[in-house]
Short mmCIF file of C-alpha atoms and ligand atoms in Angstrom, two decimals:
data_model
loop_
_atom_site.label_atom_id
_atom_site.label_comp_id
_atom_site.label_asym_id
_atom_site.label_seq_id
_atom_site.Cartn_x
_atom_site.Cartn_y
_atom_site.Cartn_z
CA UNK B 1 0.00 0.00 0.00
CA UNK B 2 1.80 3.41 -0.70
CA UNK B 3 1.30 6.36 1.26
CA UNK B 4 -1.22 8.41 -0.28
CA UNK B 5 -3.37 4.91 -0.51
CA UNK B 6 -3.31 4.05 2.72
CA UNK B 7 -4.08 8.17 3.95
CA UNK B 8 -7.23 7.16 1.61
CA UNK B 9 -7.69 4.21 3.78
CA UNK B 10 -7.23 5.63 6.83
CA UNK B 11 -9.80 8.76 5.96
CA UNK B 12 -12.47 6.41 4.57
CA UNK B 13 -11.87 4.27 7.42
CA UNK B 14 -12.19 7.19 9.62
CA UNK B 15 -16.03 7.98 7.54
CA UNK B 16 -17.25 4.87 8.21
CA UNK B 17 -16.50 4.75 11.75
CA UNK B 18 -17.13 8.21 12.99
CA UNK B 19 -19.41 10.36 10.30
CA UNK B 20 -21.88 7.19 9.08
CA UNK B 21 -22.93 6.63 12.63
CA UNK B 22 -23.45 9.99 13.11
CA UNK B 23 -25.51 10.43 10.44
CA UNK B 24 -27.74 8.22 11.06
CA UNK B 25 -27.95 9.25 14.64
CA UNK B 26 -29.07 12.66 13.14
CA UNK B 27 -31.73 10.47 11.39
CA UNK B 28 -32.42 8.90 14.50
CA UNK B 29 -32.90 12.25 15.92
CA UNK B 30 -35.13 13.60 13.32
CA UNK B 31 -37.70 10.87 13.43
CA UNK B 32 -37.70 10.76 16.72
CA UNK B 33 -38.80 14.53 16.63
CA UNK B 34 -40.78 13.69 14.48
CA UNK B 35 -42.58 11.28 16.16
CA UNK B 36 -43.46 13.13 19.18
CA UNK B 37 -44.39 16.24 16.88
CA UNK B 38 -47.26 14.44 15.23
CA UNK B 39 -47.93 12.11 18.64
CA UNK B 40 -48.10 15.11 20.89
CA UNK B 41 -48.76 18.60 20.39
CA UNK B 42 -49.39 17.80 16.79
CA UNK B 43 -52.25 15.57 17.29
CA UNK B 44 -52.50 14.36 13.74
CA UNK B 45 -53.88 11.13 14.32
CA UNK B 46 -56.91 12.12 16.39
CA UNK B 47 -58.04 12.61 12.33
CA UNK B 48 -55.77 10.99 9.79
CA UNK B 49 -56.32 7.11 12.09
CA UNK B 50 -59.01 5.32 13.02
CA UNK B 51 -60.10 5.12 17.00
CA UNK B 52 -60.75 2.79 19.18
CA UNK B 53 -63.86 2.46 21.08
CA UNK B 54 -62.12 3.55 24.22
CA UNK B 55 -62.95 6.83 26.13
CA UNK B 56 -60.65 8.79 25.21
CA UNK B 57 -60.79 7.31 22.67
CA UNK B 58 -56.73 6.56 21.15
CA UNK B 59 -55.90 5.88 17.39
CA UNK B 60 -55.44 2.29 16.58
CA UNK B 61 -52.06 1.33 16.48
CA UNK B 62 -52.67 -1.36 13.53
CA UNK B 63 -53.97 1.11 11.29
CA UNK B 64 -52.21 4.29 12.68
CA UNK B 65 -52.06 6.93 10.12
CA UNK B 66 -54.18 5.27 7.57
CA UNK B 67 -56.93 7.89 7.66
CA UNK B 68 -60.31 8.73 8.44
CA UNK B 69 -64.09 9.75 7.87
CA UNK B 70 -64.47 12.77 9.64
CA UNK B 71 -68.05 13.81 8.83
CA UNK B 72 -69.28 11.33 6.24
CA UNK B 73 -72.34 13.74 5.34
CA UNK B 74 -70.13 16.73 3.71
CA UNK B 75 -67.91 14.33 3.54
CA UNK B 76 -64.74 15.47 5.46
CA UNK B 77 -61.98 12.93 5.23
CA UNK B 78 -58.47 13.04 6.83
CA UNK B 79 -56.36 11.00 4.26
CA UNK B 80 -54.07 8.36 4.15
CA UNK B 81 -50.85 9.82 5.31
CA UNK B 82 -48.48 6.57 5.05
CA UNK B 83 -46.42 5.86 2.55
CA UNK B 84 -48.23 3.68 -0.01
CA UNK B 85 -47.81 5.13 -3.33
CA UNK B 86 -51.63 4.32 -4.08
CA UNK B 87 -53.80 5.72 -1.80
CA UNK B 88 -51.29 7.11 0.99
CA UNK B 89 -47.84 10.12 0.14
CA UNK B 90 -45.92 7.14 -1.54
CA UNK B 91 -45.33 9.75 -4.08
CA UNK B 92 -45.30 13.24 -2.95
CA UNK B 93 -42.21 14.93 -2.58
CA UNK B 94 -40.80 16.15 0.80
CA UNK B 95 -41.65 19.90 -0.01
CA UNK B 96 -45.40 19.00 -1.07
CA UNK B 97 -45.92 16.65 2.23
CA UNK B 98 -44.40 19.86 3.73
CA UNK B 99 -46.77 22.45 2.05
CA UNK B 100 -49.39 20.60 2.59
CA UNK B 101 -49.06 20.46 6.41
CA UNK B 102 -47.83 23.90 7.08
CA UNK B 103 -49.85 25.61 3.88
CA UNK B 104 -52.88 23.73 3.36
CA UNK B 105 -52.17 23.00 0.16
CA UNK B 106 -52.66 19.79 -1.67
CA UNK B 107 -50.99 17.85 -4.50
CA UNK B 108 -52.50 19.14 -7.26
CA UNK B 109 -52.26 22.91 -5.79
CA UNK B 110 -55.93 23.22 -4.80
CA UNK B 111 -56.29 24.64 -0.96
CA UNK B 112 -57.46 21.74 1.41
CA UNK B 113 -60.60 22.21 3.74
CA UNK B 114 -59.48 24.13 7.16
CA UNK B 115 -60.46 21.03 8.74
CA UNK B 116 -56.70 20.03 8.90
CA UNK B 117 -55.33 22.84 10.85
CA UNK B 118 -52.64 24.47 8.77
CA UNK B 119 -52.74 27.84 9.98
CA UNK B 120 -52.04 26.72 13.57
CA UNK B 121 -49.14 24.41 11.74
CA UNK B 122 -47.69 27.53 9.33
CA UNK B 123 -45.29 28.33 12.08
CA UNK B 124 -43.69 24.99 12.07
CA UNK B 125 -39.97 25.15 11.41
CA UNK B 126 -38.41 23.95 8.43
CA UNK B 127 -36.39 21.47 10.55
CA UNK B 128 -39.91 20.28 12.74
CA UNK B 129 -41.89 20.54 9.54
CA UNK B 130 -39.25 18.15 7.54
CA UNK B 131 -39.23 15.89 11.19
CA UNK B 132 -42.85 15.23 10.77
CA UNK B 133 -42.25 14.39 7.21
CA UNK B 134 -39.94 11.41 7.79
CA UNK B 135 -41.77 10.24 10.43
CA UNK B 136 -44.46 9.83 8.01
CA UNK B 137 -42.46 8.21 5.77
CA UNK B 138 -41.33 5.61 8.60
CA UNK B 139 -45.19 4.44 8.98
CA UNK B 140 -46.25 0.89 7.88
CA UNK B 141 -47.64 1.55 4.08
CA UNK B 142 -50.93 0.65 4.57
CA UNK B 143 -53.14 0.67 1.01
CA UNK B 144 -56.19 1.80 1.98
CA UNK B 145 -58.46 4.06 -0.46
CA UNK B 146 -60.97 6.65 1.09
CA UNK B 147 -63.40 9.24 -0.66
CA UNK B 148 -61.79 12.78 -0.99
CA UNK B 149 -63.16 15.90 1.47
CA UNK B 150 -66.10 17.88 -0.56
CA UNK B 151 -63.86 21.35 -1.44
CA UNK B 152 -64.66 24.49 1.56
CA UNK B 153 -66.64 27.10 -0.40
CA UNK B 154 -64.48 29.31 1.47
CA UNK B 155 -61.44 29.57 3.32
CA UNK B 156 -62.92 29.93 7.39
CA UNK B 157 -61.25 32.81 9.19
CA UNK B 158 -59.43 30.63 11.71
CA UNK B 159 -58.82 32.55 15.23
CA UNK B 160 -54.94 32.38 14.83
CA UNK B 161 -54.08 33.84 11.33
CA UNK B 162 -51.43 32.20 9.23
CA UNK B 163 -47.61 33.13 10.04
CA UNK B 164 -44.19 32.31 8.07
CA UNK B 165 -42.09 29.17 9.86
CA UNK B 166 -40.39 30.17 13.16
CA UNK B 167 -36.64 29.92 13.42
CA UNK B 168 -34.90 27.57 15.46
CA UNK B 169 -33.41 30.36 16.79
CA UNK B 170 -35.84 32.31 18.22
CA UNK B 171 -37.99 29.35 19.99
CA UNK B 172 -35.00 28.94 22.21
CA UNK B 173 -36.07 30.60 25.49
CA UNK B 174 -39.02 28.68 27.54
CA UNK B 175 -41.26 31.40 26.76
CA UNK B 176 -40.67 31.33 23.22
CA UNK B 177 -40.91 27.49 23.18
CA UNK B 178 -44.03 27.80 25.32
CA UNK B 179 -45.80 30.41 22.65
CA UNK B 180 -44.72 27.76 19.71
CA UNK B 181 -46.22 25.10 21.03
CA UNK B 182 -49.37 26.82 21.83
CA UNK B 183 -49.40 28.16 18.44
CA UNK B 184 -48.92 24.16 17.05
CA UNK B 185 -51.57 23.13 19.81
CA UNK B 186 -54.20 24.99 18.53
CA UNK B 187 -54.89 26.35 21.87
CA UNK B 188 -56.05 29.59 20.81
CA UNK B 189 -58.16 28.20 18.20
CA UNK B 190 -60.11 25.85 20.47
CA UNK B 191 -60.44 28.27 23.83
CA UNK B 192 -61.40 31.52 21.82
CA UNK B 193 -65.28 32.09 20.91
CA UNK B 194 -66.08 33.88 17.61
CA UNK B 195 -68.87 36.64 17.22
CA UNK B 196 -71.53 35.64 15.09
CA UNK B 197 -70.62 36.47 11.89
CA UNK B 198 -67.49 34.14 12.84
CA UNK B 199 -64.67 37.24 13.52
CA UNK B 200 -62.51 36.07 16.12
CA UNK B 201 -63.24 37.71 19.88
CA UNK B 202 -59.91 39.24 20.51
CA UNK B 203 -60.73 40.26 23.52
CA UNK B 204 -61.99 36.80 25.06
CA UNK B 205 -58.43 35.60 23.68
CA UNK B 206 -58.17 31.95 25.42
CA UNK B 207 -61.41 32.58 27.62
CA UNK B 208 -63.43 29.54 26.53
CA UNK B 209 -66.43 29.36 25.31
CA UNK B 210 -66.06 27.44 22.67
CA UNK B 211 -69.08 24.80 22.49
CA UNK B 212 -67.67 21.00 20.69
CA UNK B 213 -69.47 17.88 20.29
CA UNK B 214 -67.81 14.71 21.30
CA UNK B 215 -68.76 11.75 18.21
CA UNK B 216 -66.78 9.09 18.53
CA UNK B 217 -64.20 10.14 20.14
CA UNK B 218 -63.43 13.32 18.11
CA UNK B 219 -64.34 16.59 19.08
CA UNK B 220 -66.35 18.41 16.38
CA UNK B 221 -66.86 22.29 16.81
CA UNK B 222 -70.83 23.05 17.61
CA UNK B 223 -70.99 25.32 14.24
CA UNK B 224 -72.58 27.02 13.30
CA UNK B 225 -73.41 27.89 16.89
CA UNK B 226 -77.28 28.85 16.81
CA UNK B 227 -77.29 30.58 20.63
CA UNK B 228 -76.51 34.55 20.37
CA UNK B 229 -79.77 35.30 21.55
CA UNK B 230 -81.23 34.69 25.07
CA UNK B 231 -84.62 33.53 23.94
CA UNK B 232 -82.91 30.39 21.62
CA UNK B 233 -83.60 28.37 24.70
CA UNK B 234 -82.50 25.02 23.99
CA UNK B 235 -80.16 25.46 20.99
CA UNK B 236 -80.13 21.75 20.02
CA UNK B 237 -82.00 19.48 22.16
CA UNK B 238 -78.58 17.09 23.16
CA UNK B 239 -77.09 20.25 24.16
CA UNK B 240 -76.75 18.42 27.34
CA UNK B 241 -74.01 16.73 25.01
CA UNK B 242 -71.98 19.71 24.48
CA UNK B 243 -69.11 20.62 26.12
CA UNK B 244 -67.64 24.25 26.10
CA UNK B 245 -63.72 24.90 26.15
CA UNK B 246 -62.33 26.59 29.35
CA UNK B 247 -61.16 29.94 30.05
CA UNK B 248 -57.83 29.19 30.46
CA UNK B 249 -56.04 32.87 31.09
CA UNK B 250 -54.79 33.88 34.74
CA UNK B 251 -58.28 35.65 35.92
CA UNK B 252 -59.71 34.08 38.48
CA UNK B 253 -62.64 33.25 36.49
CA UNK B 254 -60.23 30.84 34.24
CA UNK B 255 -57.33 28.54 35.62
CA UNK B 256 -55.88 31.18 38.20
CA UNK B 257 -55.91 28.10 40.47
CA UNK B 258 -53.37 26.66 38.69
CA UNK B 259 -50.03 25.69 39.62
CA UNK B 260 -47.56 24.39 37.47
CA UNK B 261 -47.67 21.09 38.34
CA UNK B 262 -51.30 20.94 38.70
CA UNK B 263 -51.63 22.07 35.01
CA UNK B 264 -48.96 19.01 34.48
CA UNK B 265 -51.15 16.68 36.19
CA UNK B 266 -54.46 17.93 34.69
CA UNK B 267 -52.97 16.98 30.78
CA UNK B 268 -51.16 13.86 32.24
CA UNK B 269 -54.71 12.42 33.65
CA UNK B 270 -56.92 14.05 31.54
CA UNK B 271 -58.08 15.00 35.05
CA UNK B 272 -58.94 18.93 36.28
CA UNK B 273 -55.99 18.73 39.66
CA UNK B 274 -56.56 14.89 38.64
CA UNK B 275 -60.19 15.13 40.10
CA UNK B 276 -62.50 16.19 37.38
CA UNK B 277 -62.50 13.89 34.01
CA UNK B 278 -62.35 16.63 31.48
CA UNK B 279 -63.86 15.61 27.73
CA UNK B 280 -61.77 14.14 25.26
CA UNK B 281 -63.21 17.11 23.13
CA UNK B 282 -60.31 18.76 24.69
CA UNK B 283 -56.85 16.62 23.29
CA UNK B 284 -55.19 16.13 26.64
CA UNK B 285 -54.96 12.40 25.37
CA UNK B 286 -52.08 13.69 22.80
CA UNK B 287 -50.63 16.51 24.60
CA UNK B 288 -50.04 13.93 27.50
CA UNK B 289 -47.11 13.09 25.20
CA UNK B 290 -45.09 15.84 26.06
CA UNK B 291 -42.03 16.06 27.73
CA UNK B 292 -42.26 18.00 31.12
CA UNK B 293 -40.24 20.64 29.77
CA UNK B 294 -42.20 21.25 27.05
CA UNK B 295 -45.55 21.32 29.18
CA UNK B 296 -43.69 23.34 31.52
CA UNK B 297 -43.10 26.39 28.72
CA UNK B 298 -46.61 25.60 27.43
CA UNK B 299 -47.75 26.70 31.27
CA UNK B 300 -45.29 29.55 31.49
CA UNK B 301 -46.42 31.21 28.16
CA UNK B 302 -50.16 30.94 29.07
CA UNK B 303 -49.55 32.77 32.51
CA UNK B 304 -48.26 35.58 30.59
CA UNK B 305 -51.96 36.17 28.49
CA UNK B 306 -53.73 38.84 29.20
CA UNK B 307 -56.32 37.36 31.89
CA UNK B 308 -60.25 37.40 30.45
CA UNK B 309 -62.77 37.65 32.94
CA UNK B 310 -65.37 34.93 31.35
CA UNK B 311 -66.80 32.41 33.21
CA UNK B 312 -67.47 28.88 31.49
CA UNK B 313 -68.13 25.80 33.65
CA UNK B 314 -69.37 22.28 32.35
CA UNK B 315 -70.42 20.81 35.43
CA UNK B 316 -73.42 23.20 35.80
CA UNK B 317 -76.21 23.38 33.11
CA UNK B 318 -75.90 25.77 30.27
CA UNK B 319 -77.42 28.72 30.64
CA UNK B 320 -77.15 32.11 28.02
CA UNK B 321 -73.92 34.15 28.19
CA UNK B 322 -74.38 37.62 27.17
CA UNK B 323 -70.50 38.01 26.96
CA UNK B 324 -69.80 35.46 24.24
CA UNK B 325 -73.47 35.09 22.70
CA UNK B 326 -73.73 31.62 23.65
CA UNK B 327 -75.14 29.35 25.92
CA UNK B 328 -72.58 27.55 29.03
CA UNK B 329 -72.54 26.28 32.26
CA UNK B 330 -72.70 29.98 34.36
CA UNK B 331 -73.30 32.07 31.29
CA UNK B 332 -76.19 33.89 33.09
CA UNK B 333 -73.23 35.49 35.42
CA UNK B 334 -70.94 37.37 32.85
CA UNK B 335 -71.47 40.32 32.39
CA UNK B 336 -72.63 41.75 28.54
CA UNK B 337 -70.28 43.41 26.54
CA UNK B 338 -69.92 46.69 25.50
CA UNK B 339 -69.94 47.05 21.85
C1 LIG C 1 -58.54 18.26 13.06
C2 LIG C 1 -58.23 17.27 12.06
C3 LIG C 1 -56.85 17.20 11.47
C4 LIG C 1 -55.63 17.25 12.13
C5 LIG C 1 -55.39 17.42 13.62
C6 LIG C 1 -54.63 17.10 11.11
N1 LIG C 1 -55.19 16.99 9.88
FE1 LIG C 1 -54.22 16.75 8.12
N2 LIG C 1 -55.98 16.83 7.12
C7 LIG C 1 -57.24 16.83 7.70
C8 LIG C 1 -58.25 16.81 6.66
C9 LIG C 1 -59.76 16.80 6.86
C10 LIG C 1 -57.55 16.81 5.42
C11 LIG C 1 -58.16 16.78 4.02
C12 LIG C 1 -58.63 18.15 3.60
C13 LIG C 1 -59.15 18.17 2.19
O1 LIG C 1 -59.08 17.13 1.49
O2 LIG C 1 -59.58 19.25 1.75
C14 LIG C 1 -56.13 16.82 5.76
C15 LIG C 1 -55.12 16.79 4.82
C16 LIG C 1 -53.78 16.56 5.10
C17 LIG C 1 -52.75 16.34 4.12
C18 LIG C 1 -52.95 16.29 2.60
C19 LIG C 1 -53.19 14.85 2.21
C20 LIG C 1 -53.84 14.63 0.88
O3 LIG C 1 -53.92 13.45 0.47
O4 LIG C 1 -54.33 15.59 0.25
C21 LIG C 1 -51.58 16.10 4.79
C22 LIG C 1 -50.21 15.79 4.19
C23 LIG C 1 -51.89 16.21 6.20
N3 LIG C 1 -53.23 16.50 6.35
C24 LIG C 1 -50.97 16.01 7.22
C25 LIG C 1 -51.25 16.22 8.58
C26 LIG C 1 -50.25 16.17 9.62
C27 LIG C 1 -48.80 15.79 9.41
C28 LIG C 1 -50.89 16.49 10.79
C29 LIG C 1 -50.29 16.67 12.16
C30 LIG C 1 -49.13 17.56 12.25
C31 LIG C 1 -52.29 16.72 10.46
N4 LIG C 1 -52.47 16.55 9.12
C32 LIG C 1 -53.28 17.04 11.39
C33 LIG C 1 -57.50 16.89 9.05
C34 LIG C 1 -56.55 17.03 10.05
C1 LIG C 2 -60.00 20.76 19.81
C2 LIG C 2 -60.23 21.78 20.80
C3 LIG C 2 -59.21 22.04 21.88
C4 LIG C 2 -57.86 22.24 21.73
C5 LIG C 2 -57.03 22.17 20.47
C6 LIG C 2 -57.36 22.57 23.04
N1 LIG C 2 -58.37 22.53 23.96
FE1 LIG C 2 -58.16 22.75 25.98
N2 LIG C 2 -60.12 22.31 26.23
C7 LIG C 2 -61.04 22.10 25.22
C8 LIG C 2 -62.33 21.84 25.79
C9 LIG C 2 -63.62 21.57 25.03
C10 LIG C 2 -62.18 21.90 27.20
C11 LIG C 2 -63.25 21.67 28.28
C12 LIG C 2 -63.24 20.22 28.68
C13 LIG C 2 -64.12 19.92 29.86
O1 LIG C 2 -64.48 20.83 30.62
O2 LIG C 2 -64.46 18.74 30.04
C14 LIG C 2 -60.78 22.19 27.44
C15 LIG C 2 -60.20 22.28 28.70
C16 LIG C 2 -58.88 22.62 28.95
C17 LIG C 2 -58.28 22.74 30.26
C18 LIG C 2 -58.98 22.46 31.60
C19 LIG C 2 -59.34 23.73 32.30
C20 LIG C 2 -60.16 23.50 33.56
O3 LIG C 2 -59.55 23.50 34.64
O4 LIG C 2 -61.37 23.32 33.43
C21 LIG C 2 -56.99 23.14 30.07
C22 LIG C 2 -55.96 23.42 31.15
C23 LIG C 2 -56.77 23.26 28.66
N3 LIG C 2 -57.94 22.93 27.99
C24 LIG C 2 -55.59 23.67 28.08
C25 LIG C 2 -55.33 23.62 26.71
C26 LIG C 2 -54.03 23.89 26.12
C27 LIG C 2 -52.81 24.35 26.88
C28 LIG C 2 -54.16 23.67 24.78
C29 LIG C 2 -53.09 23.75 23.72
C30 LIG C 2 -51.86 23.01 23.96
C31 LIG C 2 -55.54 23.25 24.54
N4 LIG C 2 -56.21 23.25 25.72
C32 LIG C 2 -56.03 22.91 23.29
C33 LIG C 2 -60.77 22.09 23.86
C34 LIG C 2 -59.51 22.21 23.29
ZN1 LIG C 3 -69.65 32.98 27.48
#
């Protein structure tokens, strides 16, 4: 071997043994990410997998990822995301899988139904974003054909607008990492009422209200929601079924109550303090997933929202709430708004 050879050797050698392994470690890394993205805060297979029977109800692990019939009616359908080149992203590319997650986008460049939130996903990272991806990719390929969603006549005004990706960089600090993963969670979205021509209340910004109805297992927003006037009695006569979201700011009309770890413990058991059984309309059963650090910033950034004085309480019956226009447990004791 001369000497230039056996340098060659040496360096190759050196490749194999050092910079292989830690690529694929970086792999490793990324699907693991990715993995706990789309398990966790993500939620995506509370609609693109079948669930199980169970309350909560939990996707079902055989068939995770393989989509689902949302609302067979309009239809709504949450397609296949695994990797069969059929029916599932076999052959999308890495940026379409990516657009269509963070953009709403599909294939073929037509917008997809707001039903898969991608406003509350546009702020997804490039490196979280291509994570998800090939986790995706990892998933058994499962052929398994379903109908496509009926086109929205409209884009709906979602509560959190659309942003560009965040930067690595600058979800970094707790706070910041808290405020991203409330933006992923769709926290806002869920615990925010609209008025009734469906503009977002700013100024009830995470103060519940919200009303959902659970249907196997999945929590479907009551819309549109027919209360805004006192006299609509009984909206819907299982309104008994409906559950509204909580006011979840710092007043003490929302979650002042709230420690740290009793917020931990409350989306660990799916239990209010790990007393009250709160709905599976709300998706503790994914956010459980989190690490404690991440649940942790989630917790810090909430305690820094402006605090909305709203209350909302589903143990007692629903009753009209001239704050928010509809009808919750203690709506009869907020006071009206001025507008
Ligand atoms: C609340 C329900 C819901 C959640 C949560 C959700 N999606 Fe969706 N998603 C849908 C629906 C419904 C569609 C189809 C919309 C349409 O066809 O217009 C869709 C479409 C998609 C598409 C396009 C697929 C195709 O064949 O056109 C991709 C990719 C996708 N979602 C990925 C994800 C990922 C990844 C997550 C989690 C980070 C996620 N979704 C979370 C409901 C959801
Ligand atoms: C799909 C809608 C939805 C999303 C998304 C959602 N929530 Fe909820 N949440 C609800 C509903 C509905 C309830 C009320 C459940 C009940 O009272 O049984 C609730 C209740 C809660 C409670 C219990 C409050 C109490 O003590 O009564 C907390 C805490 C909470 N949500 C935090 C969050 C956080 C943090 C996020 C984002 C990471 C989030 N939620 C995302 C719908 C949602
Ligand atoms: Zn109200």
């Amino acid at each position: 071997m001369t000497h230039a050879s056996s340098r060659l050797f040496l360096f190759l050698g050196a490749f194999f043994f050092v910079a292989l392994p830690a690529l694929a470690s970086q792999a490793d890394d990324r699907l693991a990410r990715g993995r706990y993205l789309a398990n966790g805060v993500g939620r995506c297979f509370w609609c693109h997998s079948p669930l199980n029977d169970g309350d909560p109800a939990t996707p079902r692990p055989e068939t995770l990822g393989t989509g689902d019939v949302l609302d067979p009616e309009t239809p709504v359908v949450a397609p296949n995301l695994t990797p069969d080149a059929e029916t599932g992203l076999g052959r999308w590319s890495e940026t379409e899988v990516v657009r269509a997650i963070r953009e709403g986008v599909g294939r073929d460049g037509r917008a997809l139904r707001g039903d898969h939130p991608s406003a509350y996903y546009s702020v997804m990272t490039d490196e979280d974003a291509l994570a998800v991806v090939a986790y995706l990719r990892s998933l058994r390929p499962v052929r398994r054909s379903l109908p496509r969603s009926t086109p929205a006549k409209s884009r709906t005004e979602t509560v959190q607008p659309p942003t560009s990706p965040a930067k690595a960089t600058s979800i970094r600090t707790p706070l910041e990492r808290g405020r991203y993963l409330v933006q992923l969670g769709e926290c806002l979205g869920c615990h925010t009422t609209t008025t009734r021509q469906g503009t977002p209340f700013r100024e009830l910004a995470f103060g519940g209200g919200r009303r959902f109805r659970l249907e196997k297992g999945f929590g479907f927003e009551y819309a549109p929601d027919p209360s805004f006037t006192p006299s609509a009695k009984l909206a819907s006569p299982d309104e008994t079924k409906l559950v509204a979201s909580a006011n979840i700011t710092q007043d003490p009309s929302g979650i002042a109550f709230y420690t740290e770890g009793v917020f931990l413990q409350t989306i660990r058991t799916g239990r209010v303090a790990g007393v009250r059984a709160l709905s599976s309309a709300m998706p503790w059963v994914f956010f459980k997933e989190m690490t404690d650090d991440d649940l942790k910033a989630v917790f810090a950034y909430l305690s820094t929202v402006p605090g909305v004085r709203h209350r909302v309480n589903n143990t007692e019956p629903p009753t009209y709430c001239p704050l928010c226009g509809r009808r919750h447990g203690l709506g009869e004791l907020n006071a009206p708004v001025q507008r």
